[in-house]
mmCIF file of C-alpha atoms in Angstrom:
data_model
loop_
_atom_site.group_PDB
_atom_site.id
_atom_site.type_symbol
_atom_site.label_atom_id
_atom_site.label_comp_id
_atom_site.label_asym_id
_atom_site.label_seq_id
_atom_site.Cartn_x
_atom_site.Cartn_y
_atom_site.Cartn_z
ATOM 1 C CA UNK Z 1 111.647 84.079 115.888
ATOM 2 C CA UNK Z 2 109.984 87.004 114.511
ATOM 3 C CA UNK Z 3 110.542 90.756 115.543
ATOM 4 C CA UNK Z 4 106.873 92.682 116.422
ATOM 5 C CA UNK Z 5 107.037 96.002 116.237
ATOM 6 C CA UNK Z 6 104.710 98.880 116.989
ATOM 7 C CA UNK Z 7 105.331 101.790 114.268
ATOM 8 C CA UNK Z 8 103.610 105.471 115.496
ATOM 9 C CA UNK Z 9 103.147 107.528 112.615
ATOM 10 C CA UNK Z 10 102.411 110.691 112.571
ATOM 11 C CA UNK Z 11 101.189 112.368 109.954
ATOM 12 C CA UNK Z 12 100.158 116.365 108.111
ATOM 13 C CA UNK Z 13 97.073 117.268 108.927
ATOM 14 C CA UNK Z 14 94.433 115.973 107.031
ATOM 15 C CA UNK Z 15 96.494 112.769 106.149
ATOM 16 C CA UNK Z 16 95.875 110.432 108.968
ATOM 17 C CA UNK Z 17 92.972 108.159 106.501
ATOM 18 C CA UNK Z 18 94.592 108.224 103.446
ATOM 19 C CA UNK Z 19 98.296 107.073 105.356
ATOM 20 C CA UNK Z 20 96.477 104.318 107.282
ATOM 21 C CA UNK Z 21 94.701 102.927 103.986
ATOM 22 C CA UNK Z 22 98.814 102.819 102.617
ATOM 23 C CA UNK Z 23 100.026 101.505 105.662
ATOM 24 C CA UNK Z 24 97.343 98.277 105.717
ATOM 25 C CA UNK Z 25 98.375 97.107 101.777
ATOM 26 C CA UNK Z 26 102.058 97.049 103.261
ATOM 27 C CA UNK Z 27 103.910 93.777 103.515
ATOM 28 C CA UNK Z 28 104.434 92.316 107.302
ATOM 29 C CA UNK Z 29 101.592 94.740 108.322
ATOM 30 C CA UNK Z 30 99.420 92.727 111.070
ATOM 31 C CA UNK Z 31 97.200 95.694 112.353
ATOM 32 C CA UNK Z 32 96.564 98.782 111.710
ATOM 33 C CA UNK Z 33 94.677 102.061 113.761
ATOM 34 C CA UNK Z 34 94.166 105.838 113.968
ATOM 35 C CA UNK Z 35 94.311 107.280 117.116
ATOM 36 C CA UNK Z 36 94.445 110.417 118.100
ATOM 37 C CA UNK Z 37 97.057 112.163 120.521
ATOM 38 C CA UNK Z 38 100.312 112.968 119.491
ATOM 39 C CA UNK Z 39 100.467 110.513 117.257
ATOM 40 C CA UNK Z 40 97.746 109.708 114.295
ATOM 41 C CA UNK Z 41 98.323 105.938 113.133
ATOM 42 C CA UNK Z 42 99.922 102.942 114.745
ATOM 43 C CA UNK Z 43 100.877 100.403 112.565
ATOM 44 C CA UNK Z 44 101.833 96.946 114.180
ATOM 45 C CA UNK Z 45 104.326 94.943 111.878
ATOM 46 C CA UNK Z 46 106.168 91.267 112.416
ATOM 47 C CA UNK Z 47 109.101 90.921 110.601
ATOM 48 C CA UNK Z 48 111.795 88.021 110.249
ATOM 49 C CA UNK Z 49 114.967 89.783 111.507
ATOM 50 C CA UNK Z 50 115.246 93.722 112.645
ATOM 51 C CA UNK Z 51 117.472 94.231 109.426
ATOM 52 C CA UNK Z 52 113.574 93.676 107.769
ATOM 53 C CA UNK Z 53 112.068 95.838 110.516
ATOM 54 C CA UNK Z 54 114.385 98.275 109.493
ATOM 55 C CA UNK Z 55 113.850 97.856 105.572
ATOM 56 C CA UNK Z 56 109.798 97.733 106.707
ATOM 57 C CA UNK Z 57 110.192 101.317 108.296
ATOM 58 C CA UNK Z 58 112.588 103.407 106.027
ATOM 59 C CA UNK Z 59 111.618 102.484 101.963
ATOM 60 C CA UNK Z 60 107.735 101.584 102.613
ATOM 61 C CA UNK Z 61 106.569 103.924 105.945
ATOM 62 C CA UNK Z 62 108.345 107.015 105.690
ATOM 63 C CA UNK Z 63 108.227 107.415 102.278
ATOM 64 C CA UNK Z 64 104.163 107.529 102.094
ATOM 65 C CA UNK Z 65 103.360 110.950 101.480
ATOM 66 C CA UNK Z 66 101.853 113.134 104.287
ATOM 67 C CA UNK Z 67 104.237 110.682 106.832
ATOM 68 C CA UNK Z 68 106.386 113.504 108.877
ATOM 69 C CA UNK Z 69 107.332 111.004 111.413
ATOM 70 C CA UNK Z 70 107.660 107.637 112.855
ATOM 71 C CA UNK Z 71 109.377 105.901 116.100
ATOM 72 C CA UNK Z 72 109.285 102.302 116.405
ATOM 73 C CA UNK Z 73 108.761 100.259 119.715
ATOM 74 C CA UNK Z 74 109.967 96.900 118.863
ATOM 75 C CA UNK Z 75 108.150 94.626 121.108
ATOM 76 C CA UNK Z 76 110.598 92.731 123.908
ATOM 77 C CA UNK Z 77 107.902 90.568 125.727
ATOM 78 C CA UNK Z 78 104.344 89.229 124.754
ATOM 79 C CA UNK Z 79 102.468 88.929 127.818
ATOM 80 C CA UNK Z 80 99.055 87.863 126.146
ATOM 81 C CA UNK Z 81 98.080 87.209 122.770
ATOM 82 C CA UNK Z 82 94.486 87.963 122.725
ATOM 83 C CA UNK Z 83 93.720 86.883 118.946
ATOM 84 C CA UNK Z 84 94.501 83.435 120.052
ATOM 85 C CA UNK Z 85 92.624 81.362 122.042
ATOM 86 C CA UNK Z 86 93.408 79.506 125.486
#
């Protein structure tokens, strides 16, 4: 079963384009948007075990430059896929 995850980054001013382009070349990367609020990008990831969710987060996300901080919502129920159809 894999682990979804929704990753809010947020970023120096200025950054928020150039951090989203990074973020969608990463591996397990499904979606990713700017927003605006408090937060600048959210990057939606599925990985195979939180240990990889973990790995996904700390050596790939927080290390692109202009990244000052993330917090990850690991998903704990899908109540409706949308992509998919019924």
């Amino acid at each position: 079963m894999n682990v979804r995850a929704f990753i809010l980054v947020q970023t120096e001013i200025g950054f928020s384009s150039a951090v989203a382009k990074q973020c969608h070349g990463l591996s397990n990367t499904v979606s990713v948007d700017q927003v605006t609020g408090p937060y600048d990008v959210i990057v939606v990831v599925e990985c195979a075990s939180i240990e990889e969710l973990g790995l996904e987060v700390v050596s790939e996300i927080q290390q692109i430059e202009g990244v000052t901080r993330t917090l990850t919502c690991p998903s704990v129920h899908l109540v409706k896929n949308f992509s998919t159809a019924e």
